[in-house]
Coordinates of C-alpha atoms and ligand atoms in Angstrom, one line a residue:
Chain F
M28 CA 193.7 -113.4 65.5
F29 CA 197.2 -111.7 65.3
R30 CA 197.9 -111.3 62.0
F31 CA 201.9 -110.9 61.9
R32 CA 202.5 -110.9 58.5
L33 CA 200.5 -107.6 58.1
Y34 CA 202.2 -105.7 61.1
W35 CA 205.6 -107.0 60.0
T36 CA 205.0 -105.4 56.7
F37 CA 204.4 -101.8 58.5
T38 CA 208.0 -102.7 60.0
K39 CA 209.5 -103.0 56.8
K40 CA 208.3 -100.2 55.4
A41 CA 208.9 -98.2 58.2
F42 CA 212.7 -99.2 57.7
L43 CA 212.3 -98.2 54.0
R44 CA 210.9 -94.7 54.7
S45 CA 213.6 -94.1 57.3
A46 CA 216.2 -94.8 54.5
V47 CA 214.5 -92.1 52.7
Y48 CA 215.3 -89.5 55.3
R49 CA 218.8 -89.9 55.8
F50 CA 219.3 -86.4 56.5
D51 CA 216.9 -86.7 59.4
V52 CA 219.1 -89.6 60.8
W53 CA 222.2 -87.8 60.6
S54 CA 220.8 -84.3 62.3
R55 CA 219.2 -86.7 65.0
L56 CA 222.4 -88.3 65.5
G57 CA 224.4 -85.0 65.6
S58 CA 222.1 -83.7 68.4
N59 CA 222.3 -86.9 70.2
L60 CA 226.1 -86.5 70.1
I61 CA 225.7 -83.2 71.3
F62 CA 223.5 -83.9 74.3
L63 CA 226.0 -86.3 75.1
L64 CA 229.1 -84.3 75.6
M65 CA 227.1 -81.9 77.4
W66 CA 225.9 -84.4 80.2
G67 CA 229.3 -85.9 79.9
S68 CA 231.1 -82.9 80.9
I69 CA 228.4 -81.9 83.4
W70 CA 229.2 -84.7 85.2
T71 CA 232.7 -84.9 85.1
A72 CA 232.6 -81.1 86.5
L73 CA 230.2 -82.6 89.2
Y74 CA 232.8 -85.6 89.8
A75 CA 235.3 -82.9 90.0
G76 CA 238.1 -85.2 90.1
R77 CA 236.8 -87.5 92.8
E78 CA 236.9 -91.1 92.1
E79 CA 233.2 -91.8 93.4
A80 CA 230.4 -90.1 94.6
G81 CA 227.1 -91.5 96.5
G82 CA 229.1 -95.1 96.3
V83 CA 229.3 -94.8 92.6
S84 CA 232.2 -94.6 90.5
F85 CA 233.0 -91.7 88.1
E86 CA 233.6 -94.7 85.2
A87 CA 230.1 -96.2 85.9
M88 CA 228.7 -92.6 85.9
L89 CA 229.8 -91.8 82.8
T90 CA 228.9 -95.3 81.5
Y91 CA 225.0 -94.7 82.7
I92 CA 225.2 -91.6 81.0
V93 CA 226.6 -92.9 77.7
V94 CA 224.2 -95.8 77.7
S95 CA 221.3 -93.5 79.0
Q96 CA 222.1 -91.5 75.6
F97 CA 222.4 -94.6 73.6
L98 CA 218.5 -95.1 75.1
T99 CA 217.4 -91.6 74.4
G100 CA 218.4 -92.3 70.7
V101 CA 216.4 -95.6 70.5
N102 CA 213.5 -94.0 72.1
G103 CA 213.7 -90.9 70.1
A104 CA 213.4 -92.8 66.8
G105 CA 210.1 -94.1 67.4
T106 CA 206.8 -91.8 66.4
P107 CA 207.2 -88.7 68.2
L108 CA 204.5 -87.1 70.3
W109 CA 204.0 -84.0 68.4
D110 CA 203.7 -86.1 65.3
I111 CA 201.1 -88.6 67.1
Q112 CA 199.2 -84.9 67.8
E113 CA 199.8 -83.9 64.5
K114 CA 197.9 -86.9 62.9
V115 CA 195.4 -86.7 65.6
R116 CA 194.7 -82.9 64.0
T117 CA 194.6 -83.6 60.4
G118 CA 192.4 -86.9 61.1
D119 CA 194.8 -89.3 59.5
I120 CA 194.5 -91.6 62.8
S121 CA 190.8 -91.4 62.9
L122 CA 190.8 -92.2 59.3
E123 CA 192.6 -95.2 60.0
L124 CA 189.7 -96.6 62.1
M125 CA 188.4 -97.6 58.7
R126 CA 191.4 -100.0 58.2
P127 CA 191.3 -103.6 59.0
F128 CA 194.1 -103.5 61.8
D129 CA 194.8 -102.1 65.1
V130 CA 196.3 -99.0 65.0
P131 CA 198.3 -98.7 68.1
L132 CA 199.9 -101.9 67.2
R133 CA 200.4 -100.6 63.7
Y134 CA 202.5 -97.5 65.2
L135 CA 204.4 -100.1 67.4
F136 CA 205.4 -102.1 64.7
A137 CA 205.9 -99.3 62.4
D138 CA 208.1 -97.6 65.1
F139 CA 210.1 -101.0 65.4
G140 CA 211.2 -100.4 61.6
S141 CA 212.6 -96.7 62.2
V142 CA 214.1 -97.6 65.3
A143 CA 216.0 -100.5 63.4
F144 CA 217.1 -98.5 60.9
Y145 CA 218.3 -96.0 63.2
I146 CA 220.3 -98.3 65.7
L147 CA 221.8 -100.3 62.8
T148 CA 223.0 -97.2 60.5
A149 CA 223.7 -94.8 63.1
L150 CA 223.7 -95.8 67.2
L151 CA 225.7 -98.8 67.0
P152 CA 228.4 -97.6 64.6
L153 CA 229.1 -94.6 66.9
Y154 CA 228.4 -96.3 70.4
T155 CA 230.8 -99.2 69.3
V156 CA 233.6 -96.4 68.8
L157 CA 232.6 -94.6 71.9
F158 CA 232.8 -97.8 73.8
I159 CA 236.2 -98.8 72.1
F160 CA 237.8 -95.5 72.9
M161 CA 236.3 -94.3 76.6
D162 CA 236.9 -95.8 79.8
L163 CA 233.7 -97.5 80.4
T164 CA 232.5 -100.2 82.6
L165 CA 231.2 -102.8 80.3
P166 CA 229.1 -105.7 81.8
D167 CA 231.3 -108.8 82.7
S168 CA 228.9 -111.4 82.1
W169 CA 227.1 -111.9 78.7
Q170 CA 223.8 -112.8 80.9
T171 CA 224.0 -109.0 82.1
W172 CA 223.8 -108.4 78.4
V173 CA 220.9 -110.0 78.0
L174 CA 219.6 -108.7 80.6
F175 CA 220.0 -105.4 79.6
I176 CA 219.0 -106.0 76.4
I177 CA 215.4 -107.5 77.9
S178 CA 215.3 -104.5 80.1
A179 CA 215.9 -101.8 77.6
F180 CA 213.3 -103.4 75.0
I181 CA 210.6 -103.2 77.6
G182 CA 211.2 -99.7 78.3
F183 CA 211.1 -99.2 74.9
L184 CA 207.5 -100.8 75.4
I185 CA 206.5 -98.7 78.4
R186 CA 207.6 -95.3 76.6
Y187 CA 205.9 -96.2 73.8
C188 CA 202.5 -97.0 75.4
I189 CA 202.9 -93.6 77.5
E190 CA 204.0 -91.5 74.5
M191 CA 201.0 -93.0 72.5
S192 CA 198.6 -92.4 75.2
F193 CA 199.6 -88.8 75.9
G194 CA 199.5 -88.0 72.0
L195 CA 196.0 -89.2 71.8
L196 CA 194.9 -86.6 74.5
S197 CA 194.8 -84.5 71.7
F198 CA 191.3 -86.2 70.7
F199 CA 190.3 -84.7 74.3
L200 CA 192.2 -81.4 74.5
V201 CA 191.9 -78.3 72.6
E202 CA 195.2 -77.2 74.2
T203 CA 197.9 -79.6 74.9
G204 CA 201.0 -77.5 75.7
G205 CA 200.6 -78.8 79.3
I206 CA 200.4 -82.1 78.4
V207 CA 203.5 -81.9 76.3
D208 CA 205.3 -80.0 79.6
I209 CA 204.2 -83.1 81.7
F210 CA 205.2 -85.5 79.5
Y211 CA 208.8 -84.1 78.5
F212 CA 209.4 -83.5 82.5
A213 CA 208.9 -87.1 83.3
M214 CA 210.5 -88.5 80.5
S215 CA 214.0 -86.3 80.9
L216 CA 213.8 -86.3 85.1
L217 CA 211.7 -89.2 86.6
S218 CA 213.1 -91.3 84.4
G219 CA 216.3 -90.9 85.3
S220 CA 218.0 -90.3 81.9
V221 CA 219.8 -87.4 82.5
I222 CA 220.3 -87.7 86.9
P223 CA 220.5 -91.2 88.3
L224 CA 217.9 -92.0 91.1
W225 CA 219.9 -92.2 93.8
F226 CA 221.1 -88.5 93.6
F227 CA 217.4 -87.7 94.0
P228 CA 216.4 -86.1 97.3
G229 CA 214.6 -88.6 99.5
W230 CA 210.9 -87.6 98.3
L231 CA 211.8 -87.2 94.8
E232 CA 213.5 -91.0 94.7
K233 CA 210.8 -92.2 96.5
M234 CA 208.0 -90.6 94.0
A235 CA 210.4 -92.0 91.0
L236 CA 210.5 -95.3 92.2
Y237 CA 206.7 -95.5 92.1
L238 CA 206.2 -94.7 88.7
P239 CA 206.4 -96.4 85.7
F240 CA 209.3 -93.8 83.7
Q241 CA 212.4 -95.3 85.8
G242 CA 211.6 -98.7 83.8
I243 CA 212.5 -96.6 80.6
Y244 CA 216.2 -95.5 81.7
Y245 CA 217.1 -96.0 85.0
I246 CA 216.6 -99.7 85.6
P247 CA 218.0 -100.7 82.1
N248 CA 221.1 -98.4 82.6
A249 CA 221.4 -99.6 86.4
I250 CA 221.7 -103.0 85.4
F251 CA 224.1 -102.1 82.3
I252 CA 226.4 -100.6 85.2
G253 CA 225.9 -103.1 87.7
E254 CA 224.2 -100.9 90.2
I255 CA 221.2 -103.2 90.2
S256 CA 222.5 -106.8 90.0
G257 CA 222.1 -110.5 91.3
S258 CA 218.2 -111.3 91.9
A259 CA 217.7 -107.6 92.4
I260 CA 217.6 -107.6 88.2
L261 CA 215.0 -109.9 88.3
L262 CA 213.3 -107.7 90.8
S263 CA 213.7 -105.0 88.5
L264 CA 212.4 -106.9 85.6
G265 CA 209.2 -107.8 87.2
I266 CA 208.6 -103.9 88.1
Q267 CA 208.9 -103.0 84.6
L268 CA 206.5 -105.8 83.6
F269 CA 204.0 -104.7 86.2
W270 CA 204.2 -101.5 84.4
V271 CA 204.1 -102.1 80.6
G272 CA 201.0 -104.1 81.7
V273 CA 199.7 -101.1 83.3
C274 CA 200.8 -98.4 80.7
Y275 CA 199.5 -100.8 77.8
L276 CA 196.1 -101.0 79.8
L277 CA 195.9 -97.2 80.0
L278 CA 196.9 -97.3 76.1
R279 CA 194.1 -99.0 75.4
L280 CA 191.6 -97.4 77.7
V281 CA 192.7 -93.8 75.9
W282 CA 192.2 -95.6 72.6
N283 CA 188.9 -97.0 73.3
R284 CA 187.7 -93.8 74.5
A285 CA 189.2 -92.1 71.4
S286 CA 187.8 -94.2 68.8
H287 CA 184.6 -93.9 70.7
K288 CA 184.7 -89.9 70.4
V289 CA 185.6 -90.3 66.8
V290 CA 182.6 -92.7 65.8
V291 CA 180.1 -90.4 67.9
Q292 CA 181.1 -86.9 67.3
G293 CA 183.2 -87.4 64.2
G294 CA 186.9 -86.9 65.4
Chain D
M27 CA 169.2 -108.0 46.1
M28 CA 169.8 -104.8 47.8
I29 CA 173.5 -104.2 48.5
I30 CA 173.3 -100.8 51.0
E31 CA 169.9 -100.4 52.9
V32 CA 169.8 -97.3 54.7
E33 CA 166.4 -96.6 56.9
H34 CA 165.5 -93.5 58.8
L35 CA 169.0 -92.6 59.1
M36 CA 169.9 -89.6 61.5
K37 CA 173.0 -88.1 62.6
D38 CA 173.3 -85.4 65.2
F39 CA 176.4 -83.7 66.3
M40 CA 176.9 -81.6 69.3
V41 CA 178.7 -78.6 68.7
A42 CA 180.2 -76.3 71.6
K43 CA 178.5 -73.0 71.2
R44 CA 180.7 -69.9 71.0
E45 CA 180.2 -67.3 73.5
T46 CA 181.0 -64.1 72.3
G47 CA 182.9 -61.2 74.6
L48 CA 185.0 -61.7 77.3
L49 CA 181.8 -62.7 79.8
G50 CA 181.5 -65.5 77.3
A51 CA 185.0 -66.6 77.3
M52 CA 185.1 -66.6 81.1
K53 CA 181.6 -68.7 80.9
S54 CA 182.8 -71.1 78.3
L55 CA 185.8 -72.2 80.5
V56 CA 183.4 -73.1 83.5
K57 CA 180.7 -74.6 81.5
R58 CA 180.3 -75.2 77.4
E59 CA 177.1 -75.0 76.1
H60 CA 176.1 -77.3 73.4
I61 CA 173.8 -77.1 70.4
K62 CA 172.8 -79.6 68.5
K63 CA 173.5 -79.6 64.8
E64 CA 171.5 -82.2 62.7
A65 CA 173.6 -83.0 59.8
V66 CA 171.5 -86.1 58.5
K67 CA 167.6 -86.1 58.9
D68 CA 165.7 -88.9 58.7
I69 CA 167.6 -90.3 55.4
S70 CA 166.1 -93.8 53.7
F71 CA 167.3 -95.4 50.5
S72 CA 168.4 -98.8 49.2
I73 CA 170.8 -99.4 46.3
E74 CA 171.1 -102.3 44.1
E75 CA 174.0 -104.5 43.2
G76 CA 175.7 -103.1 40.3
E77 CA 173.9 -99.4 40.6
M78 CA 176.0 -96.2 40.4
V79 CA 174.1 -93.7 42.2
G80 CA 175.1 -89.9 42.6
Y81 CA 174.7 -88.7 46.0
I82 CA 173.9 -84.8 45.4
G83 CA 173.8 -81.8 47.3
P84 CA 175.3 -78.4 48.2
N85 CA 178.2 -77.8 50.4
G86 CA 177.2 -79.1 53.9
A87 CA 174.3 -81.1 53.1
G88 CA 175.4 -84.0 55.0
K89 CA 176.8 -86.2 51.9
S90 CA 180.2 -87.1 53.7
T91 CA 178.6 -87.7 56.7
T92 CA 176.4 -90.2 55.2
I93 CA 179.3 -91.9 53.6
K94 CA 181.1 -92.1 56.9
M95 CA 178.0 -94.0 58.5
L96 CA 178.2 -96.5 55.4
T97 CA 181.9 -97.2 56.2
G98 CA 181.5 -97.4 59.7
I99 CA 183.7 -94.8 61.1
L100 CA 180.3 -93.0 62.0
V101 CA 177.7 -94.5 64.2
P102 CA 174.1 -93.1 63.6
S103 CA 172.6 -91.3 66.0
S104 CA 169.4 -93.7 65.1
G105 CA 168.2 -95.8 62.0
K106 CA 169.5 -98.7 60.3
V107 CA 172.5 -99.0 57.8
K108 CA 173.6 -102.1 56.1
V109 CA 176.2 -102.7 53.7
N110 CA 176.5 -105.8 52.1
G111 CA 174.6 -107.6 55.0
I112 CA 176.6 -105.9 57.6
V113 CA 176.1 -103.4 60.1
P114 CA 179.1 -100.9 59.1
Y115 CA 179.8 -99.6 62.8
E116 CA 179.4 -103.0 64.7
N117 CA 181.6 -104.8 62.4
R118 CA 184.0 -101.9 61.0
Q119 CA 186.7 -104.3 60.0
K120 CA 184.7 -106.6 58.2
N121 CA 183.1 -104.1 56.3
A122 CA 186.2 -102.9 55.5
K123 CA 186.9 -105.6 53.0
N124 CA 183.9 -105.2 51.3
I125 CA 184.2 -101.4 50.6
G126 CA 186.7 -99.1 48.8
V127 CA 186.8 -95.4 50.2
V128 CA 187.9 -92.2 48.5
F129 CA 187.8 -89.0 50.0
G130 CA 188.7 -86.6 47.5
Q131 CA 189.9 -83.7 49.9
R132 CA 192.3 -86.3 51.5
T133 CA 194.6 -89.4 50.7
Q134 CA 194.8 -92.4 52.2
L135 CA 198.1 -93.2 51.1
W136 CA 201.0 -93.3 53.2
W137 CA 201.9 -89.8 52.6
D138 CA 205.7 -90.1 52.8
L139 CA 206.3 -93.5 51.1
P140 CA 206.5 -93.8 47.3
T141 CA 203.4 -94.4 46.1
I142 CA 204.1 -98.0 45.2
E143 CA 205.0 -98.8 48.9
S144 CA 201.6 -97.8 49.9
F145 CA 199.9 -100.3 47.4
E146 CA 202.1 -103.2 48.5
L147 CA 201.3 -102.4 52.5
L148 CA 197.2 -102.4 51.2
K149 CA 198.2 -105.8 49.9
E150 CA 198.9 -107.2 53.0
I151 CA 196.6 -105.1 55.1
Y152 CA 193.8 -106.8 52.7
Q153 CA 195.4 -110.0 52.2
V154 CA 195.4 -110.0 48.4
S155 CA 197.0 -113.0 46.8
N156 CA 200.3 -112.3 44.5
K157 CA 198.5 -113.1 41.6
R158 CA 195.0 -110.9 42.1
Y159 CA 197.5 -108.1 43.0
K160 CA 199.5 -108.2 39.9
E161 CA 196.4 -108.6 37.6
N162 CA 194.9 -105.6 39.5
M163 CA 198.0 -103.4 39.4
D164 CA 198.4 -104.2 35.3
T165 CA 195.0 -103.3 35.0
F166 CA 195.0 -100.2 36.7
T167 CA 198.4 -99.1 35.6
E168 CA 197.1 -99.4 32.1
I169 CA 193.8 -97.2 32.4
L170 CA 195.4 -94.9 35.0
G171 CA 198.8 -94.7 33.8
L172 CA 200.1 -95.1 37.1
D173 CA 203.4 -96.0 36.1
E174 CA 204.3 -92.3 35.5
F175 CA 204.4 -91.9 39.2
L176 CA 204.8 -95.4 41.3
N177 CA 208.2 -94.3 42.5
T178 CA 207.4 -90.8 43.4
P179 CA 206.3 -90.2 47.2
V180 CA 202.6 -89.6 47.7
R181 CA 203.1 -85.8 49.0
Q182 CA 205.2 -85.1 45.8
L183 CA 202.1 -86.0 43.1
S184 CA 199.6 -83.9 41.4
L185 CA 196.3 -83.7 42.9
G186 CA 195.6 -85.7 39.7
Q187 CA 197.9 -87.9 39.9
R188 CA 197.2 -88.4 43.8
M189 CA 193.4 -89.1 42.9
R190 CA 194.5 -91.5 40.4
A191 CA 196.5 -93.2 42.9
D192 CA 193.8 -93.1 45.5
I193 CA 191.4 -94.5 43.5
A194 CA 193.3 -97.7 42.4
A195 CA 194.4 -98.2 45.9
S196 CA 190.7 -98.5 47.2
L197 CA 190.2 -101.2 44.6
L198 CA 193.1 -103.2 45.2
H199 CA 190.9 -105.7 47.4
D200 CA 188.6 -105.7 45.0
P201 CA 185.5 -104.7 47.0
P202 CA 182.0 -105.1 45.9
I203 CA 181.2 -101.4 47.0
L204 CA 182.9 -98.2 46.4
F205 CA 182.2 -94.6 47.7
L206 CA 183.7 -91.8 46.3
D207 CA 183.3 -88.7 48.1
E208 CA 184.1 -85.9 45.6
P209 CA 186.3 -87.7 43.8
T210 CA 187.0 -85.0 40.9
I211 CA 187.1 -82.2 43.4
G212 CA 189.7 -79.7 42.1
L213 CA 190.8 -81.6 39.2
D214 CA 191.5 -79.9 35.6
V215 CA 189.2 -80.9 33.1
V216 CA 191.4 -83.6 31.6
A217 CA 191.7 -85.4 34.7
K218 CA 188.0 -85.1 35.8
E219 CA 187.4 -86.8 32.3
K220 CA 190.1 -89.7 32.7
M221 CA 188.5 -90.2 36.5
R222 CA 185.3 -90.3 34.8
T223 CA 186.0 -92.7 32.2
F224 CA 187.8 -95.2 34.8
I225 CA 184.5 -95.2 37.1
K226 CA 182.4 -95.7 34.3
E227 CA 184.7 -98.7 33.4
I228 CA 184.8 -100.4 36.9
N229 CA 181.1 -100.0 37.1
N230 CA 180.5 -101.7 33.9
E231 CA 183.2 -104.6 33.8
R232 CA 183.5 -105.4 37.5
K233 CA 179.7 -104.6 38.5
I234 CA 181.0 -102.7 41.7
T235 CA 177.9 -100.8 43.2
V236 CA 179.6 -97.1 43.3
I237 CA 178.1 -94.3 45.0
L238 CA 179.5 -91.0 44.2
T239 CA 178.9 -87.7 46.2
T240 CA 179.4 -84.6 44.2
H241 CA 178.5 -80.8 43.9
D242 CA 179.9 -81.3 40.4
M243 CA 176.8 -81.8 38.1
E244 CA 178.9 -82.7 35.0
D245 CA 180.1 -86.0 37.1
I246 CA 176.6 -86.8 37.4
E247 CA 175.3 -86.3 34.1
K248 CA 178.0 -88.5 32.6
L249 CA 178.0 -91.2 35.1
C250 CA 174.8 -91.9 37.1
E251 CA 171.2 -92.9 35.9
R252 CA 170.1 -92.6 39.2
M253 CA 170.6 -89.5 41.6
I254 CA 169.8 -89.0 45.2
L255 CA 169.5 -85.6 46.0
I256 CA 170.0 -84.3 49.6
D257 CA 169.7 -80.6 51.0
H258 CA 170.2 -79.6 54.9
G259 CA 170.3 -83.6 55.7
Q260 CA 167.1 -84.4 54.1
K261 CA 166.4 -86.4 50.8
V262 CA 164.5 -84.2 48.3
Y263 CA 164.5 -86.3 45.5
D264 CA 165.4 -90.0 44.8
G265 CA 165.0 -91.3 41.3
E266 CA 166.1 -91.1 37.6
M267 CA 168.4 -88.3 36.1
A268 CA 166.1 -88.3 33.1
V269 CA 162.9 -87.8 34.7
V270 CA 164.6 -84.6 36.7
K271 CA 165.8 -83.4 33.2
E272 CA 162.4 -84.0 31.7
K273 CA 160.5 -82.4 34.4
F274 CA 162.6 -79.4 35.4
G275 CA 164.5 -79.4 31.8
K276 CA 162.1 -77.7 29.8
N277 CA 164.7 -74.7 28.7
R278 CA 166.7 -75.1 25.8
I279 CA 169.1 -72.6 24.8
L280 CA 169.0 -71.4 21.0
I281 CA 172.7 -70.2 19.8
V282 CA 172.6 -68.2 16.4
D283 CA 175.4 -66.9 14.4
L284 CA 173.8 -64.1 12.2
E285 CA 175.9 -63.1 9.0
E286 CA 176.0 -59.3 9.6
S287 CA 177.1 -58.1 13.2
S288 CA 175.9 -55.7 16.0
H289 CA 172.4 -56.1 15.0
R290 CA 169.8 -56.0 17.6
L291 CA 167.6 -59.1 18.0
K292 CA 164.5 -59.6 19.5
V293 CA 162.3 -62.7 19.8
T294 CA 159.0 -63.4 20.9
G295 CA 158.6 -66.7 23.0
G296 CA 162.3 -66.2 23.8
E297 CA 164.7 -64.5 25.9
V298 CA 168.1 -63.4 24.9
F299 CA 170.1 -63.5 27.8
K300 CA 173.5 -63.0 26.0
E301 CA 175.2 -61.8 23.0
E302 CA 178.6 -61.6 21.7
S303 CA 179.4 -59.5 18.4
S304 CA 177.0 -61.2 16.4
R305 CA 176.5 -64.4 18.2
F306 CA 173.3 -64.6 20.3
W307 CA 172.1 -67.0 23.3
I308 CA 168.3 -67.1 23.5
R309 CA 166.4 -69.3 26.2
F310 CA 163.3 -70.6 25.7
N311 CA 160.6 -73.1 26.9
R312 CA 160.4 -76.0 24.8
D313 CA 156.8 -76.5 25.5
A314 CA 155.7 -73.2 24.7
V315 CA 157.5 -72.3 21.7
S316 CA 159.6 -74.8 19.5
A317 CA 163.2 -74.2 18.1
S318 CA 162.0 -73.8 14.3
E319 CA 159.5 -71.5 15.3
L320 CA 161.9 -69.4 16.9
I321 CA 164.4 -69.7 13.7
A322 CA 161.7 -69.5 11.2
Q323 CA 160.9 -65.9 13.3
I324 CA 164.5 -64.7 13.3
T325 CA 165.1 -65.8 9.5
K326 CA 162.3 -63.2 8.5
T327 CA 164.8 -60.4 9.3
H328 CA 168.5 -61.9 9.4
N329 CA 170.3 -64.0 7.9
I330 CA 171.4 -66.9 10.3
K331 CA 175.2 -68.1 9.4
D332 CA 175.3 -71.2 12.2
L333 CA 173.0 -72.3 14.8
T334 CA 173.2 -74.7 17.6
V335 CA 170.3 -75.9 20.1
E336 CA 171.9 -76.8 23.7
E337 CA 169.9 -78.7 26.7
P338 CA 169.8 -77.2 30.2
E339 CA 173.1 -78.0 32.3
I340 CA 171.7 -80.1 35.0
E341 CA 173.4 -77.3 37.5
S342 CA 170.8 -75.2 36.5
I343 CA 168.0 -77.8 36.8
I344 CA 169.3 -78.5 40.5
S345 CA 169.3 -74.6 41.1
R346 CA 165.6 -74.2 40.0
I347 CA 164.7 -77.1 42.5
Y348 CA 166.3 -75.6 45.2
Q349 CA 164.6 -72.1 44.2
E350 CA 161.0 -73.4 43.4
G351 CA 161.0 -75.8 46.4
Y352 CA 160.6 -79.5 46.4
Q353 CA 156.5 -79.6 46.0
N354 CA 157.4 -79.3 42.4
L355 CA 159.4 -82.6 42.2
P356 CA 158.4 -85.5 40.4
E357 CA 157.6 -88.3 42.5
T358 CA 160.3 -90.3 43.9
V359 CA 160.8 -93.3 41.2
K360 CA 162.7 -95.7 43.6
V361 CA 162.5 -95.4 47.3
Ligands
ADP7 N1 182.5 -83.7 63.3 C1 181.6 -82.8 63.4 N2 181.2 -82.0 64.4 C2 180.0 -81.2 63.9 N3 179.8 -80.9 63.1 C3 179.9 -81.6 61.9 C4 180.6 -82.8 62.0 N4 181.0 -83.2 60.5 C5 180.1 -82.5 59.9 N5 179.3 -81.7 60.6 C6 178.4 -80.5 60.1 O1 177.5 -81.3 59.5 C7 177.1 -80.9 58.0 C8 177.1 -82.1 57.0 O2 178.3 -82.1 56.8 P1 179.2 -82.9 55.6 O3 178.4 -84.3 55.7 O4 180.6 -83.1 55.9 O5 178.5 -82.0 54.5 P2 178.8 -82.2 52.8 O6 179.7 -83.6 52.9 O7 177.7 -82.6 51.9 O8 179.6 -81.2 52.3 C9 177.6 -79.6 58.0 O9 177.0 -78.7 58.6 C10 179.0 -79.7 59.1 O10 179.4 -78.4 59.1
MG8 MG1 181.7 -83.8 51.8

């Protein structure tokens, strides 16, 4: 039985909690904006006045980066990797085994709350302004908007499952530096968050296409700018759904092993 | 009815052996050796509904490990546990509804939310009705003075406030059983006293079964009629507090204030172990000599201004039990 009301309460409380940390919201928004400026100027320099590169117009490329930075803000508002590791280390997560709820789901719903707060109070206002004042490509039909939102949401779930699984690995590893590096490498490069997959060398593109990370940034971004269009959108959503399924199973597996370890070895 | 039943309970932990030196470090990179640590060794007891039991032992005795097995977050290596008819580790979530738990060393409230938000969250988690929630909150607020910090984030609470919040939180869903693991640790005297009064009250009025671990002997003395004493993972005593006191508490302390100061005092049958100007502390064995005999002895040579006789602290009783070994223990009263 899924107790929606219970998990929804976590969403509400996390929303309120974010309101307490307003400074946090502003500083994150600040760094988000700085990265946006940085990637924007890098891509402007790379295009060097050309109208298009690799079959993609400069305007579309700039849009890709802006949307990507928006989604980075969304994904970054959830419980970050280091925080999960910290909760493992302090035993907070082990103690939650004592409660009548499912722990990975409870964190997901809490993340919905913090993300919603961040979107409403910071990301939407900023990016609305950006879209008004910059020359960017907007989807021409409302269907594309809807498909983009669905795709971005699935991407969020994929990222959540992967980040949580990586965080829970702290139950098994004493040193987690390597894990953190792999995670951030995959999140920034293989996901296509700063360089679209079509600019990758062939072998790397192939590799990225066989991994779940493209589902987090590349697919929703490409849908937004029309790089993926028509029936290809449905195929991409299918790929995302496949990966969210796989990543969810991975998370369940890691969580089962972790809770098993807690109850046998005492965390 | 026995609400808690524990039979031949054991818990071993595998602890990675620490290798010393460079060679050791290299070796442990390849293969770690583990040694078995027996945290709980063959403990059995049962507890009746409504009892308040002190689960006592020095640091590392296995108290928290036992409590964790009762809550279901640890699986026993062997033996049986039943809490309100449920095997905790097989049915952790169902067991959770029957128990309230407070770990003195850590809060179970949400660290950065105002205290009241944690309570509201727990209300949803345990599906407490609005009416019951309000009743409980009113009661706890009155006895524990929660209102002074309900809107403060948990991380800003003083230890005493946090403990009050934690114990109230553990009782919101009216659990029939309460586990308190070191609930007074680190508290000052006043806060300890408040806590004890509250624990006593909920045990009396709500008939909640309480297991309380502590190494604060005053807690036990004030709260528990029954104590289970454990050491090195084994049960060494299980029975009434009064019996332990009777058997091991034969020492009494006579404190006398003399009219004139700086007098040396000698008494036969008693031992002066402390003196401060004109005040003397004399330890004596109640079976060998009576207080009035001692007083008579002293009045022959001195003028007594004031005197008191003190019972021994349970602390010294326990340390005597440890020192003298367990063979002198009175027969276990309850098994
Ligand atoms: N997760 C664990 N892994 C290894 N050893 C542990 C673990 N938890 C407890 N122990 C050991 O088991 C013994 C009992 O611990 P504990 O139950 O916490 O004692 P107490 O609560 O009575 O102070 C101690 O020696 C402790 O070091
Ligand atoms: Mg302990």
